[in-house]
Each structure stands twice: as structure tokens, then as C-alpha cells.
Amino acid sequence: MYKVFFKRLLDLILSAIGFILLFPVFALIWIVLLFVNKGKPFFLQPRPGKNEKIFNILKFKTMTDKKDENGNLLPDELRVTRFGTFLRKSSLDEIPQLLSIVKGDMSLVGPRPLRVRYLPYYTKEEQIRHTVRPGVTGLAQISGRSNLDWDTRLRKDMEYVQNLSFWLDIKIIFKTALKVIARKDVALDAESGIPDFDTYRKNMLSE
């Protein structure tokens, strides 16, 4: 009953309240990024959602679009702005995702939506992560996200879906809040320090 009805209701209530309370912060960041990122305050990227339906993830833009002499984007570490670093460390770049929750593309809690190009590389068992709405935070994110390898991270996603409940969601929301306050392991969507998932799986297959 919770998974079918009350989870969505909880998402709507909490995300609406959260966005109303954070709207002054949202508006201030939006204005700053209009100048910092030359009129482009938001980052949009296609991601697979529930049942692998593609939607555009919405975040505050933390990197510029600077390119090299050949027209290729510079490495991420050379494009992240000082203000963008602050947004990432404080998780304030995630605020726009509250609108994605209201729209129905995302949930407060669930497996993080990864890149579309990763879809062919999940095992049949791992594909269970796409039977629920992706989340702003999830079990992997409170379990040492930046220290987890891909296999462990995906096992955490599977564990979440298999044990989904109201109390598990509340636990994850509470622990996420503590991590945000402590500014510990809060780069929810970052993949720095580990290879891309498709590259990781290709290397495994070639061994």
C-alpha cells in the first residue's frame, strides 16, 4: 500500500513544503547563476526513470561550458566554478529536483538516476532499480556513496527496492539530512574518482 499510494503522497507533501520553504534560496541561487553561467542557471541531462522512461534531470548548473581550442569541453575539474563547488558541497544544487518530484519524474528516496548510456550494462537482477521512481537520495548515498564501487552501489539499490517501506524511506531521509549538515559524502550525483559504469562493465567483460 505504501509503495503504490502513500509513497507518492509523501513525496508530493514533503517536496511541495520543501520547495516553498527553500524558494528564497532557490531564487537567490538562480539569480547568481544567471550571471556566473551567462544566462544558464540549470543543468539538464536525460536520465532513465521508472520503467526506464527517459526524463531530464534538473539541477543547478555548477560547471561552465568552457571548451578547448578544438571545441571539446574541458575536464570537469577545470569547469567547476567556485560557487558551483559550494553548491555541490552543500547539496543546494539539488533543490530544483523538488520540482521533478512534484512532476512525478522522481521521488525523494530511490536509486539515483544514472546516465542513459548505462542501460545496456545492467544485469537482469540490477534492472530492478528501474521498477521504482529514481530518488534525490537513496540507500547507496547514505552507505558511503563516494567509497562504494559500482557493484556494491547497485547491490544497495537492489536492496532498497526489495525492502522498500515507509520506515526505510524515513531512515534514509534522516541520515541524508545529517550528512548534508555535516557536509559529508553529499555529492549525490558525482561519479568522480571512479570510472564510468559502462567503461567499468566493458573492462570486466574483456578480462
mmCIF file with all atom_site columns, C-alpha atoms in Angstrom:
data_model
loop_
_atom_site.group_PDB
_atom_site.id
_atom_site.type_symbol
_atom_site.label_atom_id
_atom_site.label_alt_id
_atom_site.label_comp_id
_atom_site.label_asym_id
_atom_site.label_entity_id
_atom_site.label_seq_id
_atom_site.pdbx_PDB_ins_code
_atom_site.Cartn_x
_atom_site.Cartn_y
_atom_site.Cartn_z
_atom_site.occupancy
_atom_site.B_iso_or_equiv
_atom_site.pdbx_formal_charge
_atom_site.auth_seq_id
_atom_site.auth_comp_id
_atom_site.auth_asym_id
_atom_site.auth_atom_id
_atom_site.pdbx_PDB_model_num
ATOM 1   C CA . MET A 1 1   ? 0.000  0.000  0.000   1.00 0.00 ? 1   MET A CA 1
ATOM 2   C CA . TYR A 1 2   ? 2.820  2.389  0.845   1.00 0.00 ? 2   TYR A CA 1
ATOM 3   C CA . LYS A 1 3   ? 4.699  1.707  -2.401  1.00 0.00 ? 3   LYS A CA 1
ATOM 4   C CA . VAL A 1 4   ? 1.573  2.020  -4.539  1.00 0.00 ? 4   VAL A CA 1
ATOM 5   C CA . PHE A 1 5   ? -0.061 5.107  -2.982  1.00 0.00 ? 5   PHE A CA 1
ATOM 6   C CA . PHE A 1 6   ? 1.382  6.628  0.191   1.00 0.00 ? 6   PHE A CA 1
ATOM 7   C CA . LYS A 1 7   ? 4.968  6.966  -1.057  1.00 0.00 ? 7   LYS A CA 1
ATOM 8   C CA . ARG A 1 8   ? 3.799  9.242  -3.864  1.00 0.00 ? 8   ARG A CA 1
ATOM 9   C CA . LEU A 1 9   ? 1.621  11.199 -1.450  1.00 0.00 ? 9   LEU A CA 1
ATOM 10  C CA . LEU A 1 10  ? 4.552  11.632 0.942   1.00 0.00 ? 10  LEU A CA 1
ATOM 11  C CA . ASP A 1 11  ? 6.716  12.801 -1.974  1.00 0.00 ? 11  ASP A CA 1
ATOM 12  C CA . LEU A 1 12  ? 4.170  15.420 -3.003  1.00 0.00 ? 12  LEU A CA 1
ATOM 13  C CA . ILE A 1 13  ? 3.664  16.774 0.508   1.00 0.00 ? 13  ILE A CA 1
ATOM 14  C CA . LEU A 1 14  ? 7.326  16.923 1.521   1.00 0.00 ? 14  LEU A CA 1
ATOM 15  C CA . SER A 1 15  ? 8.638  18.229 -1.813  1.00 0.00 ? 15  SER A CA 1
ATOM 16  C CA . ALA A 1 16  ? 5.967  20.942 -2.004  1.00 0.00 ? 16  ALA A CA 1
ATOM 17  C CA . ILE A 1 17  ? 6.670  22.058 1.567   1.00 0.00 ? 17  ILE A CA 1
ATOM 18  C CA . GLY A 1 18  ? 10.414 21.875 0.955   1.00 0.00 ? 18  GLY A CA 1
ATOM 19  C CA . PHE A 1 19  ? 10.249 23.959 -2.211  1.00 0.00 ? 19  PHE A CA 1
ATOM 20  C CA . ILE A 1 20  ? 8.078  26.625 -0.564  1.00 0.00 ? 20  ILE A CA 1
ATOM 21  C CA . LEU A 1 21  ? 10.481 26.898 2.381   1.00 0.00 ? 21  LEU A CA 1
ATOM 22  C CA . LEU A 1 22  ? 13.546 26.925 0.134   1.00 0.00 ? 22  LEU A CA 1
ATOM 23  C CA . PHE A 1 23  ? 12.115 29.229 -2.534  1.00 0.00 ? 23  PHE A CA 1
ATOM 24  C CA . PRO A 1 24  ? 14.051 32.320 -1.329  1.00 0.00 ? 24  PRO A CA 1
ATOM 25  C CA . VAL A 1 25  ? 17.283 30.281 -1.529  1.00 0.00 ? 25  VAL A CA 1
ATOM 26  C CA . PHE A 1 26  ? 16.213 28.875 -4.917  1.00 0.00 ? 26  PHE A CA 1
ATOM 27  C CA . ALA A 1 27  ? 15.566 32.380 -6.270  1.00 0.00 ? 27  ALA A CA 1
ATOM 28  C CA . LEU A 1 28  ? 18.871 33.752 -4.938  1.00 0.00 ? 28  LEU A CA 1
ATOM 29  C CA . ILE A 1 29  ? 20.912 30.898 -6.448  1.00 0.00 ? 29  ILE A CA 1
ATOM 30  C CA . TRP A 1 30  ? 19.032 31.247 -9.740  1.00 0.00 ? 30  TRP A CA 1
ATOM 31  C CA . ILE A 1 31  ? 19.892 34.955 -9.944  1.00 0.00 ? 31  ILE A CA 1
ATOM 32  C CA . VAL A 1 32  ? 23.579 34.364 -9.094  1.00 0.00 ? 32  VAL A CA 1
ATOM 33  C CA . LEU A 1 33  ? 23.888 31.592 -11.682 1.00 0.00 ? 33  LEU A CA 1
ATOM 34  C CA . LEU A 1 34  ? 22.320 33.777 -14.368 1.00 0.00 ? 34  LEU A CA 1
ATOM 35  C CA . PHE A 1 35  ? 25.464 35.878 -14.117 1.00 0.00 ? 35  PHE A CA 1
ATOM 36  C CA . VAL A 1 36  ? 28.019 33.171 -13.282 1.00 0.00 ? 36  VAL A CA 1
ATOM 37  C CA . ASN A 1 37  ? 26.905 30.837 -16.081 1.00 0.00 ? 37  ASN A CA 1
ATOM 38  C CA . LYS A 1 38  ? 25.951 33.503 -18.632 1.00 0.00 ? 38  LYS A CA 1
ATOM 39  C CA . GLY A 1 39  ? 22.190 33.051 -18.506 1.00 0.00 ? 39  GLY A CA 1
ATOM 40  C CA . LYS A 1 40  ? 22.216 29.276 -17.988 1.00 0.00 ? 40  LYS A CA 1
ATOM 41  C CA . PRO A 1 41  ? 21.333 28.576 -14.347 1.00 0.00 ? 41  PRO A CA 1
ATOM 42  C CA . PHE A 1 42  ? 20.135 24.988 -14.823 1.00 0.00 ? 42  PHE A CA 1
ATOM 43  C CA . PHE A 1 43  ? 21.731 21.682 -15.759 1.00 0.00 ? 43  PHE A CA 1
ATOM 44  C CA . LEU A 1 44  ? 19.508 19.288 -17.697 1.00 0.00 ? 44  LEU A CA 1
ATOM 45  C CA . GLN A 1 45  ? 20.510 15.811 -18.791 1.00 0.00 ? 45  GLN A CA 1
ATOM 46  C CA . PRO A 1 46  ? 18.459 12.806 -19.975 1.00 0.00 ? 46  PRO A CA 1
ATOM 47  C CA . ARG A 1 47  ? 18.237 10.057 -17.370 1.00 0.00 ? 47  ARG A CA 1
ATOM 48  C CA . PRO A 1 48  ? 16.209 6.819  -17.177 1.00 0.00 ? 48  PRO A CA 1
ATOM 49  C CA . GLY A 1 49  ? 13.351 6.931  -14.695 1.00 0.00 ? 49  GLY A CA 1
ATOM 50  C CA . LYS A 1 50  ? 10.731 4.429  -13.621 1.00 0.00 ? 50  LYS A CA 1
ATOM 51  C CA . ASN A 1 51  ? 10.352 1.633  -16.182 1.00 0.00 ? 51  ASN A CA 1
ATOM 52  C CA . GLU A 1 52  ? 13.349 3.196  -17.988 1.00 0.00 ? 52  GLU A CA 1
ATOM 53  C CA . LYS A 1 53  ? 11.235 6.122  -19.189 1.00 0.00 ? 53  LYS A CA 1
ATOM 54  C CA . ILE A 1 54  ? 13.643 8.925  -20.095 1.00 0.00 ? 54  ILE A CA 1
ATOM 55  C CA . PHE A 1 55  ? 13.266 12.292 -18.377 1.00 0.00 ? 55  PHE A CA 1
ATOM 56  C CA . ASN A 1 56  ? 15.521 15.322 -17.940 1.00 0.00 ? 56  ASN A CA 1
ATOM 57  C CA . ILE A 1 57  ? 17.136 15.571 -14.534 1.00 0.00 ? 57  ILE A CA 1
ATOM 58  C CA . LEU A 1 58  ? 17.072 19.183 -13.311 1.00 0.00 ? 58  LEU A CA 1
ATOM 59  C CA . LYS A 1 59  ? 19.815 20.662 -11.139 1.00 0.00 ? 59  LYS A CA 1
ATOM 60  C CA . PHE A 1 60  ? 21.528 23.967 -10.649 1.00 0.00 ? 60  PHE A CA 1
ATOM 61  C CA . LYS A 1 61  ? 24.442 24.255 -13.058 1.00 0.00 ? 61  LYS A CA 1
ATOM 62  C CA . THR A 1 62  ? 27.773 24.001 -11.245 1.00 0.00 ? 62  THR A CA 1
ATOM 63  C CA . MET A 1 63  ? 30.113 23.973 -14.249 1.00 0.00 ? 63  MET A CA 1
ATOM 64  C CA . THR A 1 64  ? 30.778 26.346 -17.123 1.00 0.00 ? 64  THR A CA 1
ATOM 65  C CA . ASP A 1 65  ? 30.722 25.321 -20.793 1.00 0.00 ? 65  ASP A CA 1
ATOM 66  C CA . LYS A 1 66  ? 34.367 26.226 -21.437 1.00 0.00 ? 66  LYS A CA 1
ATOM 67  C CA . LYS A 1 67  ? 35.958 24.376 -24.347 1.00 0.00 ? 67  LYS A CA 1
ATOM 68  C CA . ASP A 1 68  ? 39.485 23.832 -25.632 1.00 0.00 ? 68  ASP A CA 1
ATOM 69  C CA . GLU A 1 69  ? 40.830 25.083 -28.964 1.00 0.00 ? 69  GLU A CA 1
ATOM 70  C CA . ASN A 1 70  ? 39.281 22.055 -30.710 1.00 0.00 ? 70  ASN A CA 1
ATOM 71  C CA . GLY A 1 71  ? 35.804 22.781 -29.398 1.00 0.00 ? 71  GLY A CA 1
ATOM 72  C CA . ASN A 1 72  ? 35.800 19.981 -26.817 1.00 0.00 ? 72  ASN A CA 1
ATOM 73  C CA . LEU A 1 73  ? 34.603 20.589 -23.285 1.00 0.00 ? 73  LEU A CA 1
ATOM 74  C CA . LEU A 1 74  ? 37.408 20.989 -20.786 1.00 0.00 ? 74  LEU A CA 1
ATOM 75  C CA . PRO A 1 75  ? 37.711 18.366 -17.984 1.00 0.00 ? 75  PRO A CA 1
ATOM 76  C CA . ASP A 1 76  ? 35.139 18.730 -15.198 1.00 0.00 ? 76  ASP A CA 1
ATOM 77  C CA . GLU A 1 77  ? 37.697 19.934 -12.654 1.00 0.00 ? 77  GLU A CA 1
ATOM 78  C CA . LEU A 1 78  ? 38.557 22.877 -14.920 1.00 0.00 ? 78  LEU A CA 1
ATOM 79  C CA . ARG A 1 79  ? 34.923 23.865 -15.434 1.00 0.00 ? 79  ARG A CA 1
ATOM 80  C CA . VAL A 1 80  ? 33.572 23.704 -11.886 1.00 0.00 ? 80  VAL A CA 1
ATOM 81  C CA . THR A 1 81  ? 33.144 27.235 -10.576 1.00 0.00 ? 81  THR A CA 1
ATOM 82  C CA . ARG A 1 82  ? 33.893 28.303 -7.012  1.00 0.00 ? 82  ARG A CA 1
ATOM 83  C CA . PHE A 1 83  ? 30.186 28.923 -6.475  1.00 0.00 ? 83  PHE A CA 1
ATOM 84  C CA . GLY A 1 84  ? 29.425 25.557 -8.078  1.00 0.00 ? 84  GLY A CA 1
ATOM 85  C CA . THR A 1 85  ? 31.755 23.836 -5.613  1.00 0.00 ? 85  THR A CA 1
ATOM 86  C CA . PHE A 1 86  ? 29.856 25.475 -2.767  1.00 0.00 ? 86  PHE A CA 1
ATOM 87  C CA . LEU A 1 87  ? 26.528 24.326 -4.217  1.00 0.00 ? 87  LEU A CA 1
ATOM 88  C CA . ARG A 1 88  ? 27.763 20.738 -4.524  1.00 0.00 ? 88  ARG A CA 1
ATOM 89  C CA . LYS A 1 89  ? 29.228 20.569 -1.024  1.00 0.00 ? 89  LYS A CA 1
ATOM 90  C CA . SER A 1 90  ? 26.047 21.995 0.483   1.00 0.00 ? 90  SER A CA 1
ATOM 91  C CA . SER A 1 91  ? 23.782 19.923 -1.834  1.00 0.00 ? 91  SER A CA 1
ATOM 92  C CA . LEU A 1 92  ? 21.942 23.134 -2.759  1.00 0.00 ? 92  LEU A CA 1
ATOM 93  C CA . ASP A 1 93  ? 22.383 22.213 -6.433  1.00 0.00 ? 93  ASP A CA 1
ATOM 94  C CA . GLU A 1 94  ? 19.764 19.500 -5.833  1.00 0.00 ? 94  GLU A CA 1
ATOM 95  C CA . ILE A 1 95  ? 16.918 21.933 -4.927  1.00 0.00 ? 95  ILE A CA 1
ATOM 96  C CA . PRO A 1 96  ? 15.406 22.012 -8.467  1.00 0.00 ? 96  PRO A CA 1
ATOM 97  C CA . GLN A 1 97  ? 14.833 18.265 -8.239  1.00 0.00 ? 97  GLN A CA 1
ATOM 98  C CA . LEU A 1 98  ? 11.964 19.019 -5.857  1.00 0.00 ? 98  LEU A CA 1
ATOM 99  C CA . LEU A 1 99  ? 10.114 20.194 -8.983  1.00 0.00 ? 99  LEU A CA 1
ATOM 100 C CA . SER A 1 100 ? 10.894 16.868 -10.666 1.00 0.00 ? 100 SER A CA 1
ATOM 101 C CA . ILE A 1 101 ? 9.319  15.111 -7.666  1.00 0.00 ? 101 ILE A CA 1
ATOM 102 C CA . VAL A 1 102 ? 6.144  17.203 -7.937  1.00 0.00 ? 102 VAL A CA 1
ATOM 103 C CA . LYS A 1 103 ? 6.034  16.442 -11.659 1.00 0.00 ? 103 LYS A CA 1
ATOM 104 C CA . GLY A 1 104 ? 6.314  12.717 -10.940 1.00 0.00 ? 104 GLY A CA 1
ATOM 105 C CA . ASP A 1 105 ? 9.662  12.007 -12.589 1.00 0.00 ? 105 ASP A CA 1
ATOM 106 C CA . MET A 1 106 ? 11.452 11.414 -9.283  1.00 0.00 ? 106 MET A CA 1
ATOM 107 C CA . SER A 1 107 ? 10.937 10.501 -5.647  1.00 0.00 ? 107 SER A CA 1
ATOM 108 C CA . LEU A 1 108 ? 12.622 11.812 -2.529  1.00 0.00 ? 108 LEU A CA 1
ATOM 109 C CA . VAL A 1 109 ? 14.116 8.360  -1.948  1.00 0.00 ? 109 VAL A CA 1
ATOM 110 C CA . GLY A 1 110 ? 15.127 5.798  -4.533  1.00 0.00 ? 110 GLY A CA 1
ATOM 111 C CA . PRO A 1 111 ? 18.070 4.678  -6.660  1.00 0.00 ? 111 PRO A CA 1
ATOM 112 C CA . ARG A 1 112 ? 19.872 7.683  -8.129  1.00 0.00 ? 112 ARG A CA 1
ATOM 113 C CA . PRO A 1 113 ? 19.096 8.158  -11.850 1.00 0.00 ? 113 PRO A CA 1
ATOM 114 C CA . LEU A 1 114 ? 22.259 7.353  -13.766 1.00 0.00 ? 114 LEU A CA 1
ATOM 115 C CA . ARG A 1 115 ? 23.140 8.007  -17.397 1.00 0.00 ? 115 ARG A CA 1
ATOM 116 C CA . VAL A 1 116 ? 21.067 6.677  -20.279 1.00 0.00 ? 116 VAL A CA 1
ATOM 117 C CA . ARG A 1 117 ? 24.090 5.084  -21.929 1.00 0.00 ? 117 ARG A CA 1
ATOM 118 C CA . TYR A 1 118 ? 24.492 2.775  -18.926 1.00 0.00 ? 118 TYR A CA 1
ATOM 119 C CA . LEU A 1 119 ? 21.213 0.954  -19.607 1.00 0.00 ? 119 LEU A CA 1
ATOM 120 C CA . PRO A 1 120 ? 22.664 -1.946 -21.681 1.00 0.00 ? 120 PRO A CA 1
ATOM 121 C CA . TYR A 1 121 ? 25.188 -2.776 -18.961 1.00 0.00 ? 121 TYR A CA 1
ATOM 122 C CA . TYR A 1 122 ? 22.922 -3.664 -16.029 1.00 0.00 ? 122 TYR A CA 1
ATOM 123 C CA . THR A 1 123 ? 22.412 -7.308 -15.184 1.00 0.00 ? 123 THR A CA 1
ATOM 124 C CA . LYS A 1 124 ? 18.862 -8.641 -15.187 1.00 0.00 ? 124 LYS A CA 1
ATOM 125 C CA . GLU A 1 125 ? 18.847 -8.502 -11.380 1.00 0.00 ? 125 GLU A CA 1
ATOM 126 C CA . GLU A 1 126 ? 20.138 -4.920 -11.314 1.00 0.00 ? 126 GLU A CA 1
ATOM 127 C CA . GLN A 1 127 ? 17.369 -3.755 -13.641 1.00 0.00 ? 127 GLN A CA 1
ATOM 128 C CA . ILE A 1 128 ? 15.016 -3.907 -10.642 1.00 0.00 ? 128 ILE A CA 1
ATOM 129 C CA . ARG A 1 129 ? 16.331 -0.429 -9.761  1.00 0.00 ? 129 ARG A CA 1
ATOM 130 C CA . HIS A 1 130 ? 14.175 0.927  -12.598 1.00 0.00 ? 130 HIS A CA 1
ATOM 131 C CA . THR A 1 131 ? 10.914 -0.505 -11.258 1.00 0.00 ? 131 THR A CA 1
ATOM 132 C CA . VAL A 1 132 ? 10.581 2.473  -8.891  1.00 0.00 ? 132 VAL A CA 1
ATOM 133 C CA . ARG A 1 133 ? 10.998 6.214  -9.361  1.00 0.00 ? 133 ARG A CA 1
ATOM 134 C CA . PRO A 1 134 ? 14.613 7.359  -9.030  1.00 0.00 ? 134 PRO A CA 1
ATOM 135 C CA . GLY A 1 135 ? 15.404 9.349  -5.921  1.00 0.00 ? 135 GLY A CA 1
ATOM 136 C CA . VAL A 1 136 ? 17.158 12.530 -4.882  1.00 0.00 ? 136 VAL A CA 1
ATOM 137 C CA . THR A 1 137 ? 18.838 10.345 -2.290  1.00 0.00 ? 137 THR A CA 1
ATOM 138 C CA . GLY A 1 138 ? 18.938 6.627  -1.631  1.00 0.00 ? 138 GLY A CA 1
ATOM 139 C CA . LEU A 1 139 ? 20.346 3.732  0.342   1.00 0.00 ? 139 LEU A CA 1
ATOM 140 C CA . ALA A 1 140 ? 23.648 3.842  -1.547  1.00 0.00 ? 140 ALA A CA 1
ATOM 141 C CA . GLN A 1 141 ? 24.026 7.548  -0.769  1.00 0.00 ? 141 GLN A CA 1
ATOM 142 C CA . ILE A 1 142 ? 23.848 7.019  2.998   1.00 0.00 ? 142 ILE A CA 1
ATOM 143 C CA . SER A 1 143 ? 26.111 3.977  2.819   1.00 0.00 ? 143 SER A CA 1
ATOM 144 C CA . GLY A 1 144 ? 29.309 5.759  1.873   1.00 0.00 ? 144 GLY A CA 1
ATOM 145 C CA . ARG A 1 145 ? 28.497 6.613  -1.738  1.00 0.00 ? 145 ARG A CA 1
ATOM 146 C CA . SER A 1 146 ? 31.874 8.006  -2.766  1.00 0.00 ? 146 SER A CA 1
ATOM 147 C CA . ASN A 1 147 ? 33.601 4.999  -1.221  1.00 0.00 ? 147 ASN A CA 1
ATOM 148 C CA . LEU A 1 148 ? 31.459 2.343  -2.915  1.00 0.00 ? 148 LEU A CA 1
ATOM 149 C CA . ASP A 1 149 ? 32.401 0.543  -6.107  1.00 0.00 ? 149 ASP A CA 1
ATOM 150 C CA . TRP A 1 150 ? 29.747 0.094  -8.785  1.00 0.00 ? 150 TRP A CA 1
ATOM 151 C CA . ASP A 1 151 ? 28.795 -3.472 -7.827  1.00 0.00 ? 151 ASP A CA 1
ATOM 152 C CA . THR A 1 152 ? 28.264 -2.534 -4.173  1.00 0.00 ? 152 THR A CA 1
ATOM 153 C CA . ARG A 1 153 ? 26.334 0.599  -5.108  1.00 0.00 ? 153 ARG A CA 1
ATOM 154 C CA . LEU A 1 154 ? 23.977 -1.328 -7.361  1.00 0.00 ? 154 LEU A CA 1
ATOM 155 C CA . ARG A 1 155 ? 23.500 -4.008 -4.690  1.00 0.00 ? 155 ARG A CA 1
ATOM 156 C CA . LYS A 1 156 ? 22.381 -1.229 -2.352  1.00 0.00 ? 156 LYS A CA 1
ATOM 157 C CA . ASP A 1 157 ? 19.884 -0.069 -4.982  1.00 0.00 ? 157 ASP A CA 1
ATOM 158 C CA . MET A 1 158 ? 18.533 -3.603 -5.304  1.00 0.00 ? 158 MET A CA 1
ATOM 159 C CA . GLU A 1 159 ? 18.351 -3.931 -1.517  1.00 0.00 ? 159 GLU A CA 1
ATOM 160 C CA . TYR A 1 160 ? 16.339 -0.725 -1.322  1.00 0.00 ? 160 TYR A CA 1
ATOM 161 C CA . VAL A 1 161 ? 13.777 -1.815 -3.917  1.00 0.00 ? 161 VAL A CA 1
ATOM 162 C CA . GLN A 1 162 ? 13.397 -5.255 -2.330  1.00 0.00 ? 162 GLN A CA 1
ATOM 163 C CA . ASN A 1 163 ? 12.863 -3.790 1.154   1.00 0.00 ? 163 ASN A CA 1
ATOM 164 C CA . LEU A 1 164 ? 11.039 -0.565 0.263   1.00 0.00 ? 164 LEU A CA 1
ATOM 165 C CA . SER A 1 165 ? 8.966  0.705  3.178   1.00 0.00 ? 165 SER A CA 1
ATOM 166 C CA . PHE A 1 166 ? 7.889  3.897  4.922   1.00 0.00 ? 166 PHE A CA 1
ATOM 167 C CA . TRP A 1 167 ? 10.371 3.429  7.757   1.00 0.00 ? 167 TRP A CA 1
ATOM 168 C CA . LEU A 1 168 ? 13.256 2.748  5.383   1.00 0.00 ? 168 LEU A CA 1
ATOM 169 C CA . ASP A 1 169 ? 12.471 5.969  3.494   1.00 0.00 ? 169 ASP A CA 1
ATOM 170 C CA . ILE A 1 170 ? 12.298 7.955  6.737   1.00 0.00 ? 170 ILE A CA 1
ATOM 171 C CA . LYS A 1 171 ? 15.629 6.468  7.855   1.00 0.00 ? 171 LYS A CA 1
ATOM 172 C CA . ILE A 1 172 ? 17.285 7.410  4.546   1.00 0.00 ? 172 ILE A CA 1
ATOM 173 C CA . ILE A 1 173 ? 15.860 10.963 4.606   1.00 0.00 ? 173 ILE A CA 1
ATOM 174 C CA . PHE A 1 174 ? 17.041 11.451 8.199   1.00 0.00 ? 174 PHE A CA 1
ATOM 175 C CA . LYS A 1 175 ? 20.538 10.105 7.529   1.00 0.00 ? 175 LYS A CA 1
ATOM 176 C CA . THR A 1 176 ? 20.812 12.179 4.352   1.00 0.00 ? 176 THR A CA 1
ATOM 177 C CA . ALA A 1 177 ? 19.927 15.318 6.317   1.00 0.00 ? 177 ALA A CA 1
ATOM 178 C CA . LEU A 1 178 ? 22.665 14.528 8.837   1.00 0.00 ? 178 LEU A CA 1
ATOM 179 C CA . LYS A 1 179 ? 25.207 14.077 6.040   1.00 0.00 ? 179 LYS A CA 1
ATOM 180 C CA . VAL A 1 180 ? 24.176 17.358 4.424   1.00 0.00 ? 180 VAL A CA 1
ATOM 181 C CA . ILE A 1 181 ? 24.516 19.207 7.734   1.00 0.00 ? 181 ILE A CA 1
ATOM 182 C CA . ALA A 1 182 ? 27.923 17.622 8.304   1.00 0.00 ? 182 ALA A CA 1
ATOM 183 C CA . ARG A 1 183 ? 28.831 18.170 4.619   1.00 0.00 ? 183 ARG A CA 1
ATOM 184 C CA . LYS A 1 184 ? 29.953 14.573 4.488   1.00 0.00 ? 184 LYS A CA 1
ATOM 185 C CA . ASP A 1 185 ? 29.577 12.391 1.407   1.00 0.00 ? 185 ASP A CA 1
ATOM 186 C CA . VAL A 1 186 ? 26.837 14.601 -0.024  1.00 0.00 ? 186 VAL A CA 1
ATOM 187 C CA . ALA A 1 187 ? 27.823 14.802 -3.701  1.00 0.00 ? 187 ALA A CA 1
ATOM 188 C CA . LEU A 1 188 ? 24.758 12.757 -4.604  1.00 0.00 ? 188 LEU A CA 1
ATOM 189 C CA . ASP A 1 189 ? 25.225 12.772 -8.346  1.00 0.00 ? 189 ASP A CA 1
ATOM 190 C CA . ALA A 1 190 ? 29.007 12.885 -8.593  1.00 0.00 ? 190 ALA A CA 1
ATOM 191 C CA . GLU A 1 191 ? 30.930 9.977  -10.053 1.00 0.00 ? 191 GLU A CA 1
ATOM 192 C CA . SER A 1 192 ? 34.403 11.449 -9.693  1.00 0.00 ? 192 SER A CA 1
ATOM 193 C CA . GLY A 1 193 ? 37.142 9.100  -8.609  1.00 0.00 ? 193 GLY A CA 1
ATOM 194 C CA . ILE A 1 194 ? 35.653 6.009  -10.261 1.00 0.00 ? 194 ILE A CA 1
ATOM 195 C CA . PRO A 1 195 ? 35.378 5.003  -13.930 1.00 0.00 ? 195 PRO A CA 1
ATOM 196 C CA . ASP A 1 196 ? 32.099 5.456  -15.773 1.00 0.00 ? 196 ASP A CA 1
ATOM 197 C CA . PHE A 1 197 ? 29.812 2.470  -15.266 1.00 0.00 ? 197 PHE A CA 1
ATOM 198 C CA . ASP A 1 198 ? 29.788 1.456  -18.936 1.00 0.00 ? 198 ASP A CA 1
ATOM 199 C CA . THR A 1 199 ? 33.598 1.571  -19.032 1.00 0.00 ? 199 THR A CA 1
ATOM 200 C CA . TYR A 1 200 ? 33.740 -0.441 -15.805 1.00 0.00 ? 200 TYR A CA 1
ATOM 201 C CA . ARG A 1 201 ? 31.476 -3.172 -17.187 1.00 0.00 ? 201 ARG A CA 1
ATOM 202 C CA . LYS A 1 202 ? 33.277 -3.280 -20.549 1.00 0.00 ? 202 LYS A CA 1
ATOM 203 C CA . ASN A 1 203 ? 36.565 -3.806 -18.744 1.00 0.00 ? 203 ASN A CA 1
ATOM 204 C CA . MET A 1 204 ? 35.026 -6.623 -16.703 1.00 0.00 ? 204 MET A CA 1
ATOM 205 C CA . LEU A 1 205 ? 33.784 -8.360 -19.839 1.00 0.00 ? 205 LEU A CA 1
ATOM 206 C CA . SER A 1 206 ? 37.177 -8.078 -21.500 1.00 0.00 ? 206 SER A CA 1
ATOM 207 C CA . GLU A 1 207 ? 39.035 -9.681 -18.591 1.00 0.00 ? 207 GLU A CA 1
#
